[in-house]
Structures are given as structure tokens and as C-alpha cells.
Amino acid sequence: MISPRQLTPEVQLRIASLDDAPALADAYTRSWDHLSKWEPARPEKWFTVAGQEERLTAQLERYKNGQVVPWLLAEGDRIIGAATLSDLVPGPFRSASLGYWLAGDVVGRGLATRAVQTVAEIADSELKLHRIEASTLTNNAASQRVLQRTGFTQIGHAPTYLHIAGTWQDCNLYQRILNDREPGA
């Protein structure tokens, strides 16, 4: 079990639970103007408690099976962001994909950088991964700075990589090598 981590005295990085569905629905609704240019188009149900309960149920099942790690950034009872390691691959690859977002009203406080750094440390020390990868839209300079500040290096460019904001968009690809341990060590 991955324990919660304090990113600041007020903000905690912790594993999501089904009880977070109302706060997540609120966070997405509150921040959609900010998030919509970086996210896939979402159905109306996404912004409801029922939609978030459905999503969290599936995500938590994948967490239980070791396929994903769904963290939330919580400031008291309010969700202000998320970080997710998905597609965890064991064996000789020992890799996962990182995604993250922040609510529009907390951008600029260094929270994304702290969250990504903390997730990388957990991926190394507790999940025993070798590397994590991430992608950003080519025009998402803020997210690229977060990745660069936290030890990621750009490893490529992928044309029409993700369907974001209603269109296929180009992305920059990044990775962070966490360690050179032998698999299983």
C-alpha cells in the first residue's frame, strides 16, 4: 500500500478512493475551462458524481491488479489535481506512463513539480520501476518545464499522437530513468 505524502503543509498526494467521486466531479467542473485544451473531449457524464464513481471503480480495480496507480492532490476536502501512473509493465521493461493535471486555480504554486517528483521517487523506491514516460502537447510549455525540472529528458516527437480537445495533436515524448538496478532487485 502506498502511503499519502505531504507536498505542502496544506496539500496531500494520496491514492484515490470511491469517496472522492463528488470532489472529483466538482474539480473537473470547476476547472474545465483550464483543462479542456489539454484533455480529451469528455461526455457530460464525466462531470457528474455517477460518472466519476464509474471511472474510479474501474481505475481502483486496475490499481488492485497492479496496472495503474491513481493519486489525487487534496487540499482538505477539495481535489485540486491528479497524477496517474498507468500501464505498469513488470519484468525487463519495468516502466509506466505518467499523466497529471492541476485545477486552474492552483497553477503556479509548484504543485505539479512536487507531485511529479514525489511520484518518480515512489516509482523508484516502492514500485521498483526502471523508467517512467510522459508526453505533452507540443504547445504545453508549462508541462514541459515540470518534466524538465523533475529529471525527464525529451526522447522524441510524435505527430498526431493524442486526440485532445477534439483533434489529433502532436506531442513531445519524455522519459526519466529512475535507476540501473537489475529487474527484481
PDB file of C-alpha atoms in Angstrom, residues 1 11 16 35 49 58 61 63 66-67 70 85 89-90 96 100 106 108-109 111-112 119 124 129 135-136 141 159 169:
ATOM      1  CA  MET A   1       0.000   0.000   0.000  1.00  0.00           C
ATOM      2  CA  VAL A  11      -1.695  19.638   0.047  1.00  0.00           C
ATOM      3  CA  ALA A  16      -7.876   7.968  -4.865  1.00  0.00           C
ATOM      4  CA  LEU A  35      -8.252  21.694 -18.574  1.00  0.00           C
ATOM      5  CA  VAL A  49     -20.682  12.112  -9.324  1.00  0.00           C
ATOM      6  CA  ALA A  58     -12.623   0.828 -12.919  1.00  0.00           C
ATOM      7  CA  GLU A  61      -9.810  -2.303  -9.868  1.00  0.00           C
ATOM      8  CA  TYR A  63      -4.885  -0.410  -9.093  1.00  0.00           C
ATOM      9  CA  GLY A  66      -1.079  -3.570 -10.270  1.00  0.00           C
ATOM     10  CA  GLN A  67      -1.834  -1.892 -13.610  1.00  0.00           C
ATOM     11  CA  PRO A  70      -4.229   6.743  -9.199  1.00  0.00           C
ATOM     12  CA  LEU A  85       0.969   6.044 -13.374  1.00  0.00           C
ATOM     13  CA  VAL A  89       4.885  -3.134 -17.079  1.00  0.00           C
ATOM     14  CA  PRO A  90       6.904  -5.562 -14.931  1.00  0.00           C
ATOM     15  CA  ALA A  96       4.930   3.100 -16.628  1.00  0.00           C
ATOM     16  CA  TYR A 100      -1.067  14.643 -14.347  1.00  0.00           C
ATOM     17  CA  VAL A 106      -3.776  26.328  -8.160  1.00  0.00           C
ATOM     18  CA  GLY A 108       1.810  28.409 -10.440  1.00  0.00           C
ATOM     19  CA  ARG A 109       2.303  27.123  -6.882  1.00  0.00           C
ATOM     20  CA  LEU A 111       2.407  21.628  -7.032  1.00  0.00           C
ATOM     21  CA  ALA A 112       2.803  19.804 -10.354  1.00  0.00           C
ATOM     22  CA  VAL A 119       5.577  10.091  -7.950  1.00  0.00           C
ATOM     23  CA  ASP A 124      11.690   4.065  -7.948  1.00  0.00           C
ATOM     24  CA  LEU A 129      10.362   0.708 -11.809  1.00  0.00           C
ATOM     25  CA  SER A 135       4.043  13.141 -23.186  1.00  0.00           C
ATOM     26  CA  THR A 136       2.911  16.723 -23.583  1.00  0.00           C
ATOM     27  CA  ALA A 141       5.340  24.699 -22.284  1.00  0.00           C
ATOM     28  CA  PRO A 159       2.866  13.509 -34.848  1.00  0.00           C
ATOM     29  CA  GLN A 169      -2.400  16.591 -31.864  1.00  0.00           C
TER      30      GLN A 169
END
